[in-house]
mmCIF file of C-alpha atoms in Angstrom:
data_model
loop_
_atom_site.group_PDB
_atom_site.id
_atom_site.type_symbol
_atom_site.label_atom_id
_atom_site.label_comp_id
_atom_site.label_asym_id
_atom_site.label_seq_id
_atom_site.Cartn_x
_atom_site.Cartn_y
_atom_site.Cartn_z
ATOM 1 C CA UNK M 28 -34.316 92.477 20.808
ATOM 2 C CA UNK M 29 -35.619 89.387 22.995
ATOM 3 C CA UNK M 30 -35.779 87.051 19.984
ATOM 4 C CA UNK M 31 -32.216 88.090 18.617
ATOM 5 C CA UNK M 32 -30.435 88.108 21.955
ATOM 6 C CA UNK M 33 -32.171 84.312 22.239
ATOM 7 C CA UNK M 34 -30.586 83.749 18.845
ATOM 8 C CA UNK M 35 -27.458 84.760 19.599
ATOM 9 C CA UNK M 36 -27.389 83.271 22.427
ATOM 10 C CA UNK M 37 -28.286 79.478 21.097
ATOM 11 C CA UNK M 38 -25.456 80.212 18.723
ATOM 12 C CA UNK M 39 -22.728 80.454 21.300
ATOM 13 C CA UNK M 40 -24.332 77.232 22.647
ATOM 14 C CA UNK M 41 -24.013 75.466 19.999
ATOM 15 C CA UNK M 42 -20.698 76.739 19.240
ATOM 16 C CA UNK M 43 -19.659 75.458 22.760
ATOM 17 C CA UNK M 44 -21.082 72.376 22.193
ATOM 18 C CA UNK M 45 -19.234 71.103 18.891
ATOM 19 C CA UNK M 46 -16.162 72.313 20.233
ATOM 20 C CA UNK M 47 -16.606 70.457 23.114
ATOM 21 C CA UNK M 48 -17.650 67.364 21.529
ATOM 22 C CA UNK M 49 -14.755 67.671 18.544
ATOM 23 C CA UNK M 50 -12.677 65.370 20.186
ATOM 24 C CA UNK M 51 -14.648 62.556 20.670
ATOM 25 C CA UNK M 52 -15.254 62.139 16.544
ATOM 26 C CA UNK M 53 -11.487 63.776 15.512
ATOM 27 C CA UNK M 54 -9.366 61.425 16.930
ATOM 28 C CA UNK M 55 -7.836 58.165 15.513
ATOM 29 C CA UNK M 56 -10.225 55.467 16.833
ATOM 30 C CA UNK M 57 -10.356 51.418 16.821
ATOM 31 C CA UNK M 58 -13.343 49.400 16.162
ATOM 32 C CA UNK M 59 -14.191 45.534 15.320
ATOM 33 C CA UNK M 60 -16.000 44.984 12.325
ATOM 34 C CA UNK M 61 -18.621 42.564 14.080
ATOM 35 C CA UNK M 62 -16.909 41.299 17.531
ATOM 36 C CA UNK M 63 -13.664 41.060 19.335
ATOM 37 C CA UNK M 64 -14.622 38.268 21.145
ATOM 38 C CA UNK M 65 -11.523 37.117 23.610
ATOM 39 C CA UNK M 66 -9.511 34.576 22.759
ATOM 40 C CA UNK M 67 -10.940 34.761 19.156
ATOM 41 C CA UNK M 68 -9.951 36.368 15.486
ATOM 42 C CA UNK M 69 -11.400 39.542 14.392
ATOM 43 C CA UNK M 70 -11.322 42.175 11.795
ATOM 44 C CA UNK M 71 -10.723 45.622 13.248
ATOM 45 C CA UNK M 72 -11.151 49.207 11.476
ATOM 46 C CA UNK M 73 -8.624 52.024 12.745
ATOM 47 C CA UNK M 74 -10.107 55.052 11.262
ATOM 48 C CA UNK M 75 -8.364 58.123 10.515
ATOM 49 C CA UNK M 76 -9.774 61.133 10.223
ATOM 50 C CA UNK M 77 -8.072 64.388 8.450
ATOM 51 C CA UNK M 78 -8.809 67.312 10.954
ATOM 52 C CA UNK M 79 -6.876 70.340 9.200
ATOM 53 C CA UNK M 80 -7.635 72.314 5.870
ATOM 54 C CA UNK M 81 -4.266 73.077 4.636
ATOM 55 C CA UNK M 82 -2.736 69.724 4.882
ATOM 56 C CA UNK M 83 -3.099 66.239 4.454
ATOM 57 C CA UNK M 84 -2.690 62.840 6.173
ATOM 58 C CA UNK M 85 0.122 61.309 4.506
ATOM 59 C CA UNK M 86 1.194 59.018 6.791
ATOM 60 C CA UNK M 87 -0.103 56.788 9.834
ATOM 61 C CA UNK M 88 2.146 54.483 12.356
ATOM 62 C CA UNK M 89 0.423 52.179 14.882
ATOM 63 C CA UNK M 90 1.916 50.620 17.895
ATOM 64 C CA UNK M 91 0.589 47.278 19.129
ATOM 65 C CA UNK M 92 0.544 46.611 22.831
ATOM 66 C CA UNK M 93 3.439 44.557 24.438
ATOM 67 C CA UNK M 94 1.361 43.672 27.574
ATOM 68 C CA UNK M 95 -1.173 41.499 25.351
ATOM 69 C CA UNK M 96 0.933 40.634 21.975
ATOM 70 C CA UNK M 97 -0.679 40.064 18.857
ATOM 71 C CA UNK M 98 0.810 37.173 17.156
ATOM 72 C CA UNK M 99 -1.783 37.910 13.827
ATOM 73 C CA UNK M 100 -1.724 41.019 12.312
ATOM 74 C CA UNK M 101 -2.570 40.944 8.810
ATOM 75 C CA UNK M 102 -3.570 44.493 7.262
ATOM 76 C CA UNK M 103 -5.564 44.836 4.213
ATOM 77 C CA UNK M 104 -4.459 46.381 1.396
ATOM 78 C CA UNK M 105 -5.514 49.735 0.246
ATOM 79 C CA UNK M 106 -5.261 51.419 -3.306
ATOM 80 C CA UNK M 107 -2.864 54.454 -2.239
ATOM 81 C CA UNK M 108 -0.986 53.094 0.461
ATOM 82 C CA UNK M 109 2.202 51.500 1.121
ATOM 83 C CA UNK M 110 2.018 48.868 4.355
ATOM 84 C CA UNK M 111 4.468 47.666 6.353
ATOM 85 C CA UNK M 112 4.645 44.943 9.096
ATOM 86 C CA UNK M 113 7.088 45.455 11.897
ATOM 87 C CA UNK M 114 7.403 42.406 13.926
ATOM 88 C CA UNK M 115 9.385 41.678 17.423
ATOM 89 C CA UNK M 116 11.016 38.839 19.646
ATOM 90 C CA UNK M 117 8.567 38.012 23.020
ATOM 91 C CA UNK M 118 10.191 38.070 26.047
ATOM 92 C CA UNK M 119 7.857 35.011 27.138
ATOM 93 C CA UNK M 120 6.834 33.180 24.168
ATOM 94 C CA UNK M 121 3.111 32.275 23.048
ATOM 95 C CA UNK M 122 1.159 29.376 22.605
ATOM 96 C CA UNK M 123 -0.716 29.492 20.001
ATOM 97 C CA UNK M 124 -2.646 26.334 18.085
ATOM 98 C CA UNK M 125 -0.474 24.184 19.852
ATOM 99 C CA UNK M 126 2.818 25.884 18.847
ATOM 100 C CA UNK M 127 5.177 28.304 20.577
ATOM 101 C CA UNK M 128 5.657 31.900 18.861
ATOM 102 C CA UNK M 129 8.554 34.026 20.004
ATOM 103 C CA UNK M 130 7.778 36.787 17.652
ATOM 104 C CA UNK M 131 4.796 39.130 17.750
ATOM 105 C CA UNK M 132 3.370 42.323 15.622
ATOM 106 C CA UNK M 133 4.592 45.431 17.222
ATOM 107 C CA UNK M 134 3.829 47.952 14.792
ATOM 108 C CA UNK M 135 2.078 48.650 11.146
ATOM 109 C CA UNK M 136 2.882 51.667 9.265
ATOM 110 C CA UNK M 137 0.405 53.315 6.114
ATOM 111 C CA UNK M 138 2.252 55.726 3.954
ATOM 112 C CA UNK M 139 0.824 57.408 0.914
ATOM 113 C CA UNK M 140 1.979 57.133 -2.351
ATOM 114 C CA UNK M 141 -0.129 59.792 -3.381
ATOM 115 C CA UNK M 142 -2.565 62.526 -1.819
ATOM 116 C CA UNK M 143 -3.382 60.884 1.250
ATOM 117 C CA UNK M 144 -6.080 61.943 3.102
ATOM 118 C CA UNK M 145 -7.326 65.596 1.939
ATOM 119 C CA UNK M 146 -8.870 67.729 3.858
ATOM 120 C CA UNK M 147 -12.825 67.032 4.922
ATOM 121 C CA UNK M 148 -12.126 63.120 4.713
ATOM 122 C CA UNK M 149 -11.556 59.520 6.685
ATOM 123 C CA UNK M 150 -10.036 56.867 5.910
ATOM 124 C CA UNK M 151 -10.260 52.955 7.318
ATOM 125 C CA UNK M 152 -7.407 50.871 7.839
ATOM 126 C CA UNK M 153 -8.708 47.034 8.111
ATOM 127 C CA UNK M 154 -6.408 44.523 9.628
ATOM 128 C CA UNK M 155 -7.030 41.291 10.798
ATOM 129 C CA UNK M 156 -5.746 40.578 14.163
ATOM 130 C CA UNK M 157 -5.368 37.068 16.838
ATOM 131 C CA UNK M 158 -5.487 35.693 18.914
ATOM 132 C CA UNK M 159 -6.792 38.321 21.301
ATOM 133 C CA UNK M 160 -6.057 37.986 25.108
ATOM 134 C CA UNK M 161 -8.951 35.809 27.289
ATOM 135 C CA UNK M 162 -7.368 37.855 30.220
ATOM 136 C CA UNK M 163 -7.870 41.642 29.226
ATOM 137 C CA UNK M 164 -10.848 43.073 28.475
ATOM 138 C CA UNK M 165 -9.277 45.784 26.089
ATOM 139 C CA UNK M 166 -6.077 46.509 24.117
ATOM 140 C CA UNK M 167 -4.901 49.685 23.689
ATOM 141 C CA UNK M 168 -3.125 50.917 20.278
ATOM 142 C CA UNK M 169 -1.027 54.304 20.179
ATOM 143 C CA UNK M 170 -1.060 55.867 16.803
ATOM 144 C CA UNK M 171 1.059 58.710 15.156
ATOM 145 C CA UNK M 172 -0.301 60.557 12.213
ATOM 146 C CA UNK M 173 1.593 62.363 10.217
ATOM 147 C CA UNK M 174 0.390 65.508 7.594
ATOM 148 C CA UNK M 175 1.941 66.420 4.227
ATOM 149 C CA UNK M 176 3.111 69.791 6.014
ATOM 150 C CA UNK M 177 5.306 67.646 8.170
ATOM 151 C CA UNK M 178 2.856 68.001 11.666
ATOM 152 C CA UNK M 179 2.864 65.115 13.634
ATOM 153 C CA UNK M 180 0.008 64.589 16.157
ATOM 154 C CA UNK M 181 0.439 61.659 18.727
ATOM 155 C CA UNK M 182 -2.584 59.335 19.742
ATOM 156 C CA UNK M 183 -1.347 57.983 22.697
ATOM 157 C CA UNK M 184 -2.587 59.183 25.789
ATOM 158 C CA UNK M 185 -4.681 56.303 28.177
ATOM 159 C CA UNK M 186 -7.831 56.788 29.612
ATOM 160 C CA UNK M 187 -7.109 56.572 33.487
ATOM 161 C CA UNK M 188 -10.139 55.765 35.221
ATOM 162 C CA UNK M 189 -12.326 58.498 36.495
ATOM 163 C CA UNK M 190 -10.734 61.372 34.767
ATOM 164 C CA UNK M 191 -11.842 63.312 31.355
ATOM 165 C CA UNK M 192 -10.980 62.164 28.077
ATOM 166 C CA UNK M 193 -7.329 63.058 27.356
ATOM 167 C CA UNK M 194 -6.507 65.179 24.907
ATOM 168 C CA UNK M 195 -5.048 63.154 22.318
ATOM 169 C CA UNK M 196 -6.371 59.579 23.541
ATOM 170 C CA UNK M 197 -4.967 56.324 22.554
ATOM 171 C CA UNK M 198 -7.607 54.043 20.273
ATOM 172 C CA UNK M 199 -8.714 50.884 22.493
ATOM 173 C CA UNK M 200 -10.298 48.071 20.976
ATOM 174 C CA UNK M 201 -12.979 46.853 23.520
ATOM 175 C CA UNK M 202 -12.896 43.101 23.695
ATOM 176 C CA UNK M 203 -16.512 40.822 24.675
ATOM 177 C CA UNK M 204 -16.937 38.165 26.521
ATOM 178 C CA UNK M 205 -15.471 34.615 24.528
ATOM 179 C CA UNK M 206 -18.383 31.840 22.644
ATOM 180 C CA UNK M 207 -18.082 28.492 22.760
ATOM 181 C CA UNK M 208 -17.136 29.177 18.945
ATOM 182 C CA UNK M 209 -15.215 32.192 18.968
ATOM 183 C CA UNK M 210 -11.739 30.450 20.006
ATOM 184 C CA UNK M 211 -11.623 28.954 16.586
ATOM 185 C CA UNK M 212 -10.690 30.584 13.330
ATOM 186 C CA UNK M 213 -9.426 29.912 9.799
ATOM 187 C CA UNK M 214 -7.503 26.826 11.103
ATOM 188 C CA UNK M 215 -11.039 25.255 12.555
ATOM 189 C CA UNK M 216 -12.559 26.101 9.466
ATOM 190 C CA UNK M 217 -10.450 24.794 7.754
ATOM 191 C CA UNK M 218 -10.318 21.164 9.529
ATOM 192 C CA UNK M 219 -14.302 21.460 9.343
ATOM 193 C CA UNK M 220 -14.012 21.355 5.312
ATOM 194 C CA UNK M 221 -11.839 18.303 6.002
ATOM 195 C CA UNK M 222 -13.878 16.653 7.543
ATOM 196 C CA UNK M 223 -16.809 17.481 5.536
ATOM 197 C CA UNK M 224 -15.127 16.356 2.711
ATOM 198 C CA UNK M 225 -13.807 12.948 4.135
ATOM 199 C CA UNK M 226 -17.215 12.503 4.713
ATOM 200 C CA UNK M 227 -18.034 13.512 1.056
ATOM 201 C CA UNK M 228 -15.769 11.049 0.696
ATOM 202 C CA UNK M 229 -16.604 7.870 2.613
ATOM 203 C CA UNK M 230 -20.201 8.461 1.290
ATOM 204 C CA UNK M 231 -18.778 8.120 -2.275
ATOM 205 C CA UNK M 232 -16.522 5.374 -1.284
ATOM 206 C CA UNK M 233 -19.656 3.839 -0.155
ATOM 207 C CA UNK M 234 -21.892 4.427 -2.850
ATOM 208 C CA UNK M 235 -19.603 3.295 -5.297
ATOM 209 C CA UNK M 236 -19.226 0.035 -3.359
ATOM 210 C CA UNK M 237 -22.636 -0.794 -2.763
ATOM 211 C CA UNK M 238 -22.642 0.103 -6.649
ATOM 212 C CA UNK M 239 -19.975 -2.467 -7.206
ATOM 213 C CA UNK M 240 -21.933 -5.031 -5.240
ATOM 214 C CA UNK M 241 -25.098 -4.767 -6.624
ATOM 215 C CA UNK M 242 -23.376 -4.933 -10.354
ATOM 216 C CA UNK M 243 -21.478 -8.342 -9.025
ATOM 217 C CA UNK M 244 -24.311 -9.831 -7.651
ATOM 218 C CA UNK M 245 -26.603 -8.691 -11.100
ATOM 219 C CA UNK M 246 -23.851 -10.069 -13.359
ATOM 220 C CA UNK M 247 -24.698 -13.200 -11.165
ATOM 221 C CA UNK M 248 -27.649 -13.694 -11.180
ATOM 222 C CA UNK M 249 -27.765 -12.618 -15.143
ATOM 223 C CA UNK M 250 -25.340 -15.998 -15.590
ATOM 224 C CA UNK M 251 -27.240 -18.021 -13.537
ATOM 225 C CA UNK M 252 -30.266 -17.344 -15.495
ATOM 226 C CA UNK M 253 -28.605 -17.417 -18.664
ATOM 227 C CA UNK M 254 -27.533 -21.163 -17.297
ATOM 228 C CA UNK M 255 -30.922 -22.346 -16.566
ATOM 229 C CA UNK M 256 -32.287 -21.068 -19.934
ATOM 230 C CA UNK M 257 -29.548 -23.064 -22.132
ATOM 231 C CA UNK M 258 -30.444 -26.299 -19.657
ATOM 232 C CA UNK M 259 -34.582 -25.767 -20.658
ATOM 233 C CA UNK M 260 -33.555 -25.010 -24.238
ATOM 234 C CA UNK M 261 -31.416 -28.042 -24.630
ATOM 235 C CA UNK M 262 -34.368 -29.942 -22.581
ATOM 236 C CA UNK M 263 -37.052 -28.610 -24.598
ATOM 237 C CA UNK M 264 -35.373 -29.946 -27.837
ATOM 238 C CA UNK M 265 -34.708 -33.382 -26.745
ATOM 239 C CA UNK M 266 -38.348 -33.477 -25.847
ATOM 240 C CA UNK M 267 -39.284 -32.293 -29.311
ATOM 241 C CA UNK M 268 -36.588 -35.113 -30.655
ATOM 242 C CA UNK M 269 -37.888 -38.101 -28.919
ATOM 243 C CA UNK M 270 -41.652 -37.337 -29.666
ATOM 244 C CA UNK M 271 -40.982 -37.041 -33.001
ATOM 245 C CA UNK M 272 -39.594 -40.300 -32.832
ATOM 246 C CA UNK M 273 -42.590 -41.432 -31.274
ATOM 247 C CA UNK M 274 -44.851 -40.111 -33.546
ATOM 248 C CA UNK M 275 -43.039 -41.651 -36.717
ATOM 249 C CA UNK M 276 -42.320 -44.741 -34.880
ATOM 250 C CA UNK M 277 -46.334 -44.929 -34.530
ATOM 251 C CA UNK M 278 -47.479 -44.156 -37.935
ATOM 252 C CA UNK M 279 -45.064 -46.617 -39.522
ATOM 253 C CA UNK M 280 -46.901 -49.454 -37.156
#
């Protein structure tokens, strides 16, 4: 009776304790692939997972935050899934790479063109975002999902500080702290093959220079020798001319 009350007891436990922690795994989250370094690039994962049996997700909207626009959001695409970019005017424009944006990303919306995700399944939704705020160090996304039985559940709640996790909670992205490196991104790469390749380049240029000299100076010194031998062939056989002369000259004394 002592072991199976134990039991039973352990049960309800455990019971209490997945349904507590339910939340915390259920809910439409944000994470970098890597870092979200500030000021920076990065690749981030919003990962949805389908919490009811009878119904799938069919359909996922996510708002970007106005207080620290995104002028980057490109998502990736995804076999099954219809994306589309919703973009709007700044109030204050950005400077970005040494160019003033007045529009920003203010939403991306996924929508299935076929099961979606079924029951007992996630799915990632990868989108490269920048340049990421230097002053903030997290951005908050609200997401709606949508199910094939028409429910729509709202992630949008914030975390206020000190208080339990809301109910249906917002994802946040949490930003860390900026490299020396990290404020660069395709555009740095990019002049880095440049110059790379001028370099590739100048070394050629100067290879096939010093290639160009050394042939001059060969074909050079190939005529000068070619001089000298026709002067000691032609002396050679003037030499052989007059002391033949000689030598007749002699015997006919």
């Amino acid at each position: 009776m002592k072991a199976s009350r134990i039991a039973a007891a352990a049960a309800v436990a455990g019971s209490a304790v997945l349904a507590l922690s339910a939340p915390a795994f259920a809910h439409v989250s944000v994470q970098a692939e890597g870092t979200a370094a500030k000021g920076g690039y990065a690749v981030v994962d919003f990962k949805v997972p389908n919490e009811r049996d009878d119904a799938s997700t069919t359909k996922l909207e996510v708002t970007f935050p106005t207080d620290h626009p995104l002028a980057s959001a490109m998502p990736e695409p995804i076999n099954g899934w219809d994306v589309k970019v919703t973009k709007s005017k700044l109030d204050k424009p950005l400077e970005l790479h040494g160019e003033k944006i007045t529009e920003a990303v203010s939403k991306i919306t996924w929508t299935a063109t076929g099961d979606g995700i079924e029951a007992g399944f996630f799915q990632k939704f990868p989108v490269s975002v920048g340049a990421l705020p230097e002053d903030a160090d997290e951005l908050v996304f609200k997401a709606i999902q949508t199910y094939s039985n028409k429910e729509v559940v709202r992630w949008i709640e914030v975390q206020e500080d000190g208080a339990e996790e809301p109910e249906n909670p917002a994802p946040v992205l949490e930003l860390s702290a900026a490299s020396a490196d990290e404020h660069s991104h395709g555009s740095s790469t990019a002049e880095d093959a440049s110059a790379e390749t001028d370099d590739a380049k100048a070394t050629a240029s100067s290879g096939s220079t010093e290639a160009a000299d050394s042939a001059d100076s060969s074909d050079t010194t190939a005529r000068v020798l070619g001089v000298v031998g026709i002067a000691v062939g032609v002396a050679g056989v003037a030499y052989g001319v007059t002391a033949g002369r000689r030598r007749g000259a002699d015997s006919n004394a």
